[in-house]
CSV table of N, CA and C in Angstrom, one decimal:
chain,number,residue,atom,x,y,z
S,1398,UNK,N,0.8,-1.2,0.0
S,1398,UNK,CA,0.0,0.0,0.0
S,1398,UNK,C,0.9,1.3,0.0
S,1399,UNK,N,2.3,1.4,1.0
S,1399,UNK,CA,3.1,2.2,0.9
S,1399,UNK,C,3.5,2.8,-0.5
S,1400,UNK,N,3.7,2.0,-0.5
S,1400,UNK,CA,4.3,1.6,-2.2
S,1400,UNK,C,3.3,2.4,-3.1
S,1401,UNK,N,2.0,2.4,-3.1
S,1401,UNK,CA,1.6,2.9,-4.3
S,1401,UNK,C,0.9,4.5,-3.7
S,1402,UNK,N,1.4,5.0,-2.6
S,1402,UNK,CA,1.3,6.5,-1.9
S,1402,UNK,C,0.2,6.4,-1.2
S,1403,UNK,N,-0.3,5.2,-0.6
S,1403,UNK,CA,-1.5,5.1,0.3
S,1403,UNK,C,-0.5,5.2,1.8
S,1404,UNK,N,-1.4,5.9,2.8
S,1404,UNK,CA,-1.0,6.2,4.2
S,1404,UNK,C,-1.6,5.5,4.8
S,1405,UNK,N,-1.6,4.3,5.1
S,1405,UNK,CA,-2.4,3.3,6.2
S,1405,UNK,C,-1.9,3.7,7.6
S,1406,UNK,N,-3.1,3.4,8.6
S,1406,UNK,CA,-3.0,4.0,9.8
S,1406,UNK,C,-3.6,2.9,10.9
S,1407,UNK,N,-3.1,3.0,11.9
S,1407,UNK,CA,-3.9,2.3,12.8
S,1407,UNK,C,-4.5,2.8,13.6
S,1408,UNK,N,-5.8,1.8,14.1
S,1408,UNK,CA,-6.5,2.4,15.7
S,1408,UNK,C,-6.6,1.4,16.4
S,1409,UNK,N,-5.5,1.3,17.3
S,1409,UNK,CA,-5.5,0.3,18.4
S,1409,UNK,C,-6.6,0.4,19.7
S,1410,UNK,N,-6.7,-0.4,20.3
S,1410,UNK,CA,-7.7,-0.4,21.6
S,1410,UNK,C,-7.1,-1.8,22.0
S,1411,UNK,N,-6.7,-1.0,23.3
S,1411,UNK,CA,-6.4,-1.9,24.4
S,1411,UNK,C,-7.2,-2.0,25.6
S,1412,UNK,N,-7.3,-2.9,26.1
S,1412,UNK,CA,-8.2,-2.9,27.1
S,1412,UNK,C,-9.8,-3.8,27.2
S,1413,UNK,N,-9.3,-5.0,26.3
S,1413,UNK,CA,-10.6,-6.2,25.6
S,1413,UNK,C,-10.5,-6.7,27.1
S,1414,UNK,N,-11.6,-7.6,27.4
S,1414,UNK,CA,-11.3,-8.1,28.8
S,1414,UNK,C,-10.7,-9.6,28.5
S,1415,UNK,N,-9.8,-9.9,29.5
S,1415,UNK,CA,-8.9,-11.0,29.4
S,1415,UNK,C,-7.6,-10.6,28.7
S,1416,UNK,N,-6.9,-9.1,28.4
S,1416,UNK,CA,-6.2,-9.3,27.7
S,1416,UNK,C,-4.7,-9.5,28.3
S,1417,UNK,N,-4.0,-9.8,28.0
S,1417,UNK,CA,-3.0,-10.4,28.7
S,1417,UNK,C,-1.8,-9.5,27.9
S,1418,UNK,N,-0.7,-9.8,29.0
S,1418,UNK,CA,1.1,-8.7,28.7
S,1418,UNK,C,0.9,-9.4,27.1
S,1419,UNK,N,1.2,-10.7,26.8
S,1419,UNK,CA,1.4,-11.0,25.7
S,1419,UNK,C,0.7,-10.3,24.6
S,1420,UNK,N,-0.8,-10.3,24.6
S,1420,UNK,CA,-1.2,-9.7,23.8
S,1420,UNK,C,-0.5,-8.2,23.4
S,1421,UNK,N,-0.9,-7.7,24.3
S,1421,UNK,CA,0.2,-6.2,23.9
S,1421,UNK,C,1.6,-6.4,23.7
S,1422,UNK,N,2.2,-7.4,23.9
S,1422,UNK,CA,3.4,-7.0,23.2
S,1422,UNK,C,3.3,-7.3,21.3
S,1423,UNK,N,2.4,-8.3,21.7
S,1423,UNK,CA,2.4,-8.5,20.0
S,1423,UNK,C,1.3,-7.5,19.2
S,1424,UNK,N,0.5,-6.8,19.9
S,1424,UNK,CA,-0.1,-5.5,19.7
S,1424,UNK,C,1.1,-4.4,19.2
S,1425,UNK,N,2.3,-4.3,19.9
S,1425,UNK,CA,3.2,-3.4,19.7
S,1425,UNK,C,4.2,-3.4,18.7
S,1426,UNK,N,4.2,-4.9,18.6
S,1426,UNK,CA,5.6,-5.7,17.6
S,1426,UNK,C,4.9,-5.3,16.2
S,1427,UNK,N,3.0,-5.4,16.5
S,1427,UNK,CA,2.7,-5.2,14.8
S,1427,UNK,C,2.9,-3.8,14.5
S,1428,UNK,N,3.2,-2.8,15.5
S,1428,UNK,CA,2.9,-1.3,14.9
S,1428,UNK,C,4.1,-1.2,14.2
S,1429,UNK,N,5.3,-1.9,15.4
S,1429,UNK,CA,7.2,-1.5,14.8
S,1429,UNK,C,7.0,-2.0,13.6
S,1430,UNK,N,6.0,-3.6,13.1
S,1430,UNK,CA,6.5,-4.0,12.3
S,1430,UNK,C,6.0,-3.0,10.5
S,1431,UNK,N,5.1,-3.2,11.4
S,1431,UNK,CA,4.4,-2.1,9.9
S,1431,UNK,C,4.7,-0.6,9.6
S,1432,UNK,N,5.0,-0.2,10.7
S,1432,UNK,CA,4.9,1.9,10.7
S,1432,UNK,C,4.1,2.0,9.9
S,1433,UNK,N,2.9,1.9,10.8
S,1433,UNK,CA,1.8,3.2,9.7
S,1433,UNK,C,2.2,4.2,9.7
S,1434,UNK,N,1.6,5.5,8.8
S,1434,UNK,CA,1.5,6.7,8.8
S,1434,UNK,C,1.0,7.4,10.3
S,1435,UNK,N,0.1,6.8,10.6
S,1435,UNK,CA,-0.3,7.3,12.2
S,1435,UNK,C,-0.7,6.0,12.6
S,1436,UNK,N,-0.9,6.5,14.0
S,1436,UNK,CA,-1.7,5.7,15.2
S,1436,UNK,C,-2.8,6.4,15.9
S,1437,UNK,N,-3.5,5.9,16.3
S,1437,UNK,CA,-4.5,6.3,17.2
S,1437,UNK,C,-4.9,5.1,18.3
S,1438,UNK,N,-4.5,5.7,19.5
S,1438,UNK,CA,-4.8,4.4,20.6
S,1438,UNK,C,-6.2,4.8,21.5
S,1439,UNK,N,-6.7,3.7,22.3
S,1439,UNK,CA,-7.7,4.3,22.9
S,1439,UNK,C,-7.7,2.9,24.0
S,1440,UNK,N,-8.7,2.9,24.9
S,1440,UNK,CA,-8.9,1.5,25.8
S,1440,UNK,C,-10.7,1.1,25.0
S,1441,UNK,N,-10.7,-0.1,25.3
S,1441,UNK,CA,-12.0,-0.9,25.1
S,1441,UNK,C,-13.0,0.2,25.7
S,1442,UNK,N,-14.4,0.7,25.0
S,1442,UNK,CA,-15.3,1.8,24.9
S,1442,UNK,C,-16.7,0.2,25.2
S,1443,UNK,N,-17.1,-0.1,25.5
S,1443,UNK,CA,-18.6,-0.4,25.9
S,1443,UNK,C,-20.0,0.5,24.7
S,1444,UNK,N,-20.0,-0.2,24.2
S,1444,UNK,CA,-21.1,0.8,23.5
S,1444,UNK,C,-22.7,0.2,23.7
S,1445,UNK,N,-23.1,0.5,24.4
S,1445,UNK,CA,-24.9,-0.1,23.9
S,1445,UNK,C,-25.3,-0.8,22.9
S,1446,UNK,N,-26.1,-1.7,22.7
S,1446,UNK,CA,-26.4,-2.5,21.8
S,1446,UNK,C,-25.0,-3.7,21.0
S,1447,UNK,N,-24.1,-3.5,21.6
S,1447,UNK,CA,-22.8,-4.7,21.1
S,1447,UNK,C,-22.9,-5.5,22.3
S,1448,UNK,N,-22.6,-6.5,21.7
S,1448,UNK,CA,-22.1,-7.8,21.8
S,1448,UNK,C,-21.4,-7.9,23.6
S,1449,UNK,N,-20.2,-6.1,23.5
S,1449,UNK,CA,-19.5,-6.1,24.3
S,1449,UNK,C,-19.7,-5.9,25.2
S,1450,UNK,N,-20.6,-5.1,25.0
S,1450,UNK,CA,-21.8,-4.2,25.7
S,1450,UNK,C,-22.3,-5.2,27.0
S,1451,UNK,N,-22.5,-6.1,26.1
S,1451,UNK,CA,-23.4,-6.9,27.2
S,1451,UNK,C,-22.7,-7.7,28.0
S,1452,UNK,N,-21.9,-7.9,27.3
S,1452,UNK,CA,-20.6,-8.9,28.6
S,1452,UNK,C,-20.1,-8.0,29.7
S,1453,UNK,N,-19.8,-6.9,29.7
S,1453,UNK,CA,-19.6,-6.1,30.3
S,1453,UNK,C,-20.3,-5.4,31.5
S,1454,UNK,N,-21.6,-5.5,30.9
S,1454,UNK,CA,-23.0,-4.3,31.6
S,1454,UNK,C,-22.9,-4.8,33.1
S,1455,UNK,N,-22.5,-5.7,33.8
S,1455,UNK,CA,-22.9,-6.3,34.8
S,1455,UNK,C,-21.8,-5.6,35.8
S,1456,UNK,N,-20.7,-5.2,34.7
S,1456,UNK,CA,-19.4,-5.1,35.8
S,1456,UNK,C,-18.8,-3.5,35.4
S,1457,UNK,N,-19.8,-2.5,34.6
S,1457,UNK,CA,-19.8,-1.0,34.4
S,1457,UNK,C,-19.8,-0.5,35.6
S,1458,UNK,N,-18.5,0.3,36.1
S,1458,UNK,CA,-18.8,1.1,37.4
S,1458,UNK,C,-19.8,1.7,37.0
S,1459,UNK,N,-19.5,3.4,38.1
S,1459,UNK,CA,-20.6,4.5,38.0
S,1459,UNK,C,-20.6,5.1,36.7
S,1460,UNK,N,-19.2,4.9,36.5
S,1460,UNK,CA,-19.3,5.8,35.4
S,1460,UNK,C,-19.5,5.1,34.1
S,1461,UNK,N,-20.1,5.5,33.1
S,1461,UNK,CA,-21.1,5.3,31.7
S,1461,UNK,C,-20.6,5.9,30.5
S,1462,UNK,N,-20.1,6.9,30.9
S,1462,UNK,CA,-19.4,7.5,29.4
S,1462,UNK,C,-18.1,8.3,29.5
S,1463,UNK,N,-17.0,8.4,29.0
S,1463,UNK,CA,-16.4,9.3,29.0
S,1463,UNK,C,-16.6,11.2,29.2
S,1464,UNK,N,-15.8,11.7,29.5
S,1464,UNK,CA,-16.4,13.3,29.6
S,1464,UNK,C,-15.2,13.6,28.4
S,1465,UNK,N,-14.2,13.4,28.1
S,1465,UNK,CA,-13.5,13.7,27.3
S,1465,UNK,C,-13.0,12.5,26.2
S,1466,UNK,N,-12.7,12.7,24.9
S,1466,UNK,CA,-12.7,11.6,23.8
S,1466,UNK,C,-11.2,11.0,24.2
S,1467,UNK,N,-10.3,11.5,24.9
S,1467,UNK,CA,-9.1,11.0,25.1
S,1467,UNK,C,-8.7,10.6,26.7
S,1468,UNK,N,-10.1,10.5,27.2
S,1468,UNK,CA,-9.5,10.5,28.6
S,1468,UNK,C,-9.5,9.2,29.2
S,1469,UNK,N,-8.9,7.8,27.9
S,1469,UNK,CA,-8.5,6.2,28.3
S,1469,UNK,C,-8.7,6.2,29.5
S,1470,UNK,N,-10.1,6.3,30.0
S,1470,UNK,CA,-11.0,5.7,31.3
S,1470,UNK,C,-11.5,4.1,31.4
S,1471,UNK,N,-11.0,3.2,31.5
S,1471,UNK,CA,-11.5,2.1,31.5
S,1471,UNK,C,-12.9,2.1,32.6
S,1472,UNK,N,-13.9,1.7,31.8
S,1472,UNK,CA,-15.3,1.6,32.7
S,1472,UNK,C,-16.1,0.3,33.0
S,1473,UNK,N,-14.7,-0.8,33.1
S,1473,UNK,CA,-15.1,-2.0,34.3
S,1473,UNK,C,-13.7,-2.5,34.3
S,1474,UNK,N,-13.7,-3.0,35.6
S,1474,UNK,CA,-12.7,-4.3,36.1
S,1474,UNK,C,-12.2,-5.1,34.6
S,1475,UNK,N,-10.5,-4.9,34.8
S,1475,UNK,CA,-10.3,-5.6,33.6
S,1475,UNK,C,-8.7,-5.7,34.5
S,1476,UNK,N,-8.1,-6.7,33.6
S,1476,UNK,CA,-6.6,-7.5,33.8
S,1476,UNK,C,-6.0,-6.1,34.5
S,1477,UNK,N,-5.8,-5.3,33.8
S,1477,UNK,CA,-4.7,-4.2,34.2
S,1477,UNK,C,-5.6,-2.8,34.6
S,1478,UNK,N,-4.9,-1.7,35.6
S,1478,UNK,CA,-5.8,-0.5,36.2
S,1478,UNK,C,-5.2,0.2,34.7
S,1479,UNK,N,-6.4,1.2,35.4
S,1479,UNK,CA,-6.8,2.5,34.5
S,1479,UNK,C,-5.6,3.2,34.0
S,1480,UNK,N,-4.8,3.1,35.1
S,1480,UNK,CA,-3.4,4.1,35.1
S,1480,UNK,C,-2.4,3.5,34.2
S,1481,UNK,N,-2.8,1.9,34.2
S,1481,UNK,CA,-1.2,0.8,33.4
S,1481,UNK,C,-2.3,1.4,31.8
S,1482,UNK,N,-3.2,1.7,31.7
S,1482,UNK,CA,-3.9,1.9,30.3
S,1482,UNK,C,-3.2,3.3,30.1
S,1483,UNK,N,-3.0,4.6,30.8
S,1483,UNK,CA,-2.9,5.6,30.7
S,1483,UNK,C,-1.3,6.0,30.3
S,1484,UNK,N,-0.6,4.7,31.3
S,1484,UNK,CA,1.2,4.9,30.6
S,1484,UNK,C,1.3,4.2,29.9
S,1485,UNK,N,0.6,3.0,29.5
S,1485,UNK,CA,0.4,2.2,28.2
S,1485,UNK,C,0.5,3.2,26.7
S,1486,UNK,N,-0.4,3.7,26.6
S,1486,UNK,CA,-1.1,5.1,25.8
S,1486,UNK,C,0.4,5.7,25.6
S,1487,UNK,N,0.8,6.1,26.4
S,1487,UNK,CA,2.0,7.4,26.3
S,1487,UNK,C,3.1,6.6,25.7
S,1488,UNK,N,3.6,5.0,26.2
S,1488,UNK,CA,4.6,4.2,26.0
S,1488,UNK,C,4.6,4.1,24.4
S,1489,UNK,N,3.4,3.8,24.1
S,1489,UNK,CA,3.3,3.0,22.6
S,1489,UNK,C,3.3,4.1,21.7
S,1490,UNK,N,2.5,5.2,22.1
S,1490,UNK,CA,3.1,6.5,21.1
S,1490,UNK,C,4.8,6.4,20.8
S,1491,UNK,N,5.5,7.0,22.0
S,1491,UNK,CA,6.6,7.2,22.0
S,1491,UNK,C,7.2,6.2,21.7
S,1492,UNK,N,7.2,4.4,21.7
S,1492,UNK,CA,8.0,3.4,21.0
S,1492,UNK,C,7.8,3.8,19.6
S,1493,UNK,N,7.1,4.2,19.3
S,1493,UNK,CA,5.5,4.2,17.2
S,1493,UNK,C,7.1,5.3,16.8
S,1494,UNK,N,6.9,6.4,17.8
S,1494,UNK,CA,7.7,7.3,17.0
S,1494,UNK,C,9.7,6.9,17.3
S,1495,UNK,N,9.6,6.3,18.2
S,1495,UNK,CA,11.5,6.2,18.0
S,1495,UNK,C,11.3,5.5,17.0
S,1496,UNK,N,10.7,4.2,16.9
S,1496,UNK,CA,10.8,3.7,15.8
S,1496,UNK,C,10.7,4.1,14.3
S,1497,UNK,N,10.1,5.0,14.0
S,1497,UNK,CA,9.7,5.4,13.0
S,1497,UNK,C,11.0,6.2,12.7
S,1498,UNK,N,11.2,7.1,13.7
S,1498,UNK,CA,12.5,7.9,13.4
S,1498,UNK,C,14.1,6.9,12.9
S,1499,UNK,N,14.1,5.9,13.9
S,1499,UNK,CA,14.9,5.0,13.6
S,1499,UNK,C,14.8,4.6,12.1
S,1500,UNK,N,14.0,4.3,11.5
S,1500,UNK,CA,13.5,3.8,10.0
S,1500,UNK,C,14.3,5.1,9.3
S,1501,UNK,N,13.5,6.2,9.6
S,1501,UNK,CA,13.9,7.4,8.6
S,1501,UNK,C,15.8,7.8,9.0
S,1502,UNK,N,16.2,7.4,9.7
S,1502,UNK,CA,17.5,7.7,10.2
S,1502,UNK,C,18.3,6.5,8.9
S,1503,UNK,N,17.7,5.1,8.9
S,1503,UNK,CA,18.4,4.0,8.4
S,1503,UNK,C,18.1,4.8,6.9
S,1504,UNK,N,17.5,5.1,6.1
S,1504,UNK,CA,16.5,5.5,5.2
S,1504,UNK,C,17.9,6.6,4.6
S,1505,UNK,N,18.0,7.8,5.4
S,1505,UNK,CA,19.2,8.6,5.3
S,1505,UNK,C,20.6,8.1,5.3
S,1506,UNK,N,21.0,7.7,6.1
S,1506,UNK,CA,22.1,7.0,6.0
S,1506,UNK,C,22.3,6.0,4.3
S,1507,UNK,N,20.9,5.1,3.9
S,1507,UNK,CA,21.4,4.6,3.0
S,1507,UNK,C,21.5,5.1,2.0
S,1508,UNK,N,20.8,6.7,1.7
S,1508,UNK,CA,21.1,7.4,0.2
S,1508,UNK,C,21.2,8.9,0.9
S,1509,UNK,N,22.5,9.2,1.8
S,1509,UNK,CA,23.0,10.3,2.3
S,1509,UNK,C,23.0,11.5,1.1
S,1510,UNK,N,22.5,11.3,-0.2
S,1510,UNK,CA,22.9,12.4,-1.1
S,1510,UNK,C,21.7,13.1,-1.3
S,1511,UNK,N,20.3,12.5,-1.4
S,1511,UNK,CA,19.2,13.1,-1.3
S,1511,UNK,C,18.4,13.0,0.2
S,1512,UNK,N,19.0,14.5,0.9
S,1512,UNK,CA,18.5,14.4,2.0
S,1512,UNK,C,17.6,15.5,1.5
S,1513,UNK,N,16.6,15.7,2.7
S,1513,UNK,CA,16.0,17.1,2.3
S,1513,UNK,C,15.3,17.4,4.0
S,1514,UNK,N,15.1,18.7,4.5
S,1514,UNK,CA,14.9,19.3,5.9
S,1514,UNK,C,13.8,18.3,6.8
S,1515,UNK,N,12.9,18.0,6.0
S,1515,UNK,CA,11.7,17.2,6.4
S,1515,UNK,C,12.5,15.3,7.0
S,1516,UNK,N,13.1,15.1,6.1
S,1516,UNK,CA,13.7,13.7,6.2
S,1516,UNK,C,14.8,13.3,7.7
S,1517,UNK,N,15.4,14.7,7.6
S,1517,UNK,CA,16.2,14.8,8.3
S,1517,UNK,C,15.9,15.4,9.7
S,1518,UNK,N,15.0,15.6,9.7
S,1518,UNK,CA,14.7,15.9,11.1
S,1518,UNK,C,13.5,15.3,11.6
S,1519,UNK,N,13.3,14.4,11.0
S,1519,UNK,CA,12.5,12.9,11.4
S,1519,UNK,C,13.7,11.9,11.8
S,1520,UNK,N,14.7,12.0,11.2
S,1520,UNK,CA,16.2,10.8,11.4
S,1520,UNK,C,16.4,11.3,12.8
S,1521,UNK,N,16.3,12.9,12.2
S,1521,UNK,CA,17.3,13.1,13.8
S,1521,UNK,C,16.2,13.2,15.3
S,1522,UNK,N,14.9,13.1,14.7
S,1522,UNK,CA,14.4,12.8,16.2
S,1522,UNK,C,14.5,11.6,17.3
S,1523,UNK,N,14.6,10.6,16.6
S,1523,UNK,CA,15.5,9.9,17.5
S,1523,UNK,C,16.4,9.9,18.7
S,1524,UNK,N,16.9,11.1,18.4
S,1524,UNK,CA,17.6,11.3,19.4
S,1524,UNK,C,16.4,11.9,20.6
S,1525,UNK,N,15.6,12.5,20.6
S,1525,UNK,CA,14.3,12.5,21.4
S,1525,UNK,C,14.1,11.3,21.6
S,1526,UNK,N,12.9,10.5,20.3
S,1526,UNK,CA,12.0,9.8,21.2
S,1526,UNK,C,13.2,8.2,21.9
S,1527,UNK,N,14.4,8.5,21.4
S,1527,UNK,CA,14.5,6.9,22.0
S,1527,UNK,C,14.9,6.9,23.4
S,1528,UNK,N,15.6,7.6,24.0
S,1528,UNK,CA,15.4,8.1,25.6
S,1528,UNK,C,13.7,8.5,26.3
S,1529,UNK,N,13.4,9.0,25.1
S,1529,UNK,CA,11.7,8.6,26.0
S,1529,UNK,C,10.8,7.5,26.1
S,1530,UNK,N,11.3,6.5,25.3
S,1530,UNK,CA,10.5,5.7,25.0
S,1530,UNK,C,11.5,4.9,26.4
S,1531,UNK,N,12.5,5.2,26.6
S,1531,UNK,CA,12.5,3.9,27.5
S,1531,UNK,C,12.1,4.4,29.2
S,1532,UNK,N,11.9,5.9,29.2
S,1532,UNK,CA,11.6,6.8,30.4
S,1532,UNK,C,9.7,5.8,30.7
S,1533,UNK,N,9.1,5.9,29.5
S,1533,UNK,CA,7.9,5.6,29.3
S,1533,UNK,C,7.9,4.2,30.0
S,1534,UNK,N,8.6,3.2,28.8
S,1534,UNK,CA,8.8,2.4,29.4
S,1534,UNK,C,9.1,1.6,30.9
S,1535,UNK,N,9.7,3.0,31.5
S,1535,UNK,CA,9.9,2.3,32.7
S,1535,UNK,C,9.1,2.5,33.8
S,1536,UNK,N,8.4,3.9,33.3
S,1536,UNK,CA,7.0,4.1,34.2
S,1536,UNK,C,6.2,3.0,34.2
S,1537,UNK,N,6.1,2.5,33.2
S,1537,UNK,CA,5.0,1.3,32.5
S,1537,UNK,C,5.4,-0.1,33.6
S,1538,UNK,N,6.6,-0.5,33.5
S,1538,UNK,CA,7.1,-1.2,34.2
S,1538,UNK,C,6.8,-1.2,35.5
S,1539,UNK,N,7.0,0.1,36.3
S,1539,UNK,CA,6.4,0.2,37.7
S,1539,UNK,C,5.5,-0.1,38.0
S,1540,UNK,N,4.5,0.4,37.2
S,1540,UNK,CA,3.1,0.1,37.1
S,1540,UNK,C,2.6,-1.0,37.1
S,1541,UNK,N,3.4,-2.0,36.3
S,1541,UNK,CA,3.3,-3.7,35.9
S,1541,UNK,C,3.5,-4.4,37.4
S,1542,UNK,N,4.9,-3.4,38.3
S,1542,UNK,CA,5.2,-4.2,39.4
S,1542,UNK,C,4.1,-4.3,40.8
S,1543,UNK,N,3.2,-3.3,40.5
S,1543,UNK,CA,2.7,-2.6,41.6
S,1543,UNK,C,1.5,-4.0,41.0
S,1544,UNK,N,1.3,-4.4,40.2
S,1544,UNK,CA,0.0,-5.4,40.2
S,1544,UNK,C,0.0,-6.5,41.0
């Protein structure tokens, strides 16, 4: 799809009930492996009338709906808290983009003659996100320990 100037994108949702470390890592492994053009993460949403809906309805706290479209509130009992969803969110951005930078860094390096300002300062972000990704990462970690 790359290839013919299509931008494929993901919309991940974490937060299915039963979902396990495994599942997210191989949730994560598919983003490195593909680099979309973007991501969009969110946690499992309960909607009325689904399937999900109903598995769920028994074990919906108080709260019913979000107040804000970004505010990865999980709204029942699931494998991991609210908060491991909330550094989750931040981690998987920040891994989406070292990696990506990583790519465009490898990308430069192999044809160093046609650089141009946009290319190159996607290469050189890396130097950003890969110290954040592992900052992320280690909050994430804490959070893992605290279960």
């Amino acid at each position: 799809m790359k290839k013919q100037g299509l931008k494929p994108s993901f919309f991940i949702q974490f937060g299915y009930p039963g979902e396990t470390k495994e599942d997210i890592a191989l949730t994560i492994r598919m983003i490195n492996e593909h680099l979309p053009h973007e991501i969009g993460i969110s946690v499992s949403y309960p909607l009325p009338g689904t399937l999900f809906y109903d598995r769920v309805k028994a074990d919906l706290q108080q709260k019913t709906n979000w107040t804000d479209s970004d505010e990865m509130a999980l709204m029942f009992s699931n494998t991991f808290s609210p908060g491991y969803y909330k550094q989750l969110h931040k981690y998987v951005h920040q891994n989406y983009h070292a990696h990506l930078a990583t790519y465009n860094l490898l990308k430069l390096l192999k044809n160093p003659f046609k650089p141009d300002v946009k290319k190159i300062r996607k290469a050189v972000s890396v130097l950003y996100h890969a110290p954040a990704t592992l900052i992320e990462r280690y909050k994430l970690n804490q959070l893992e320990k605290a279960l």
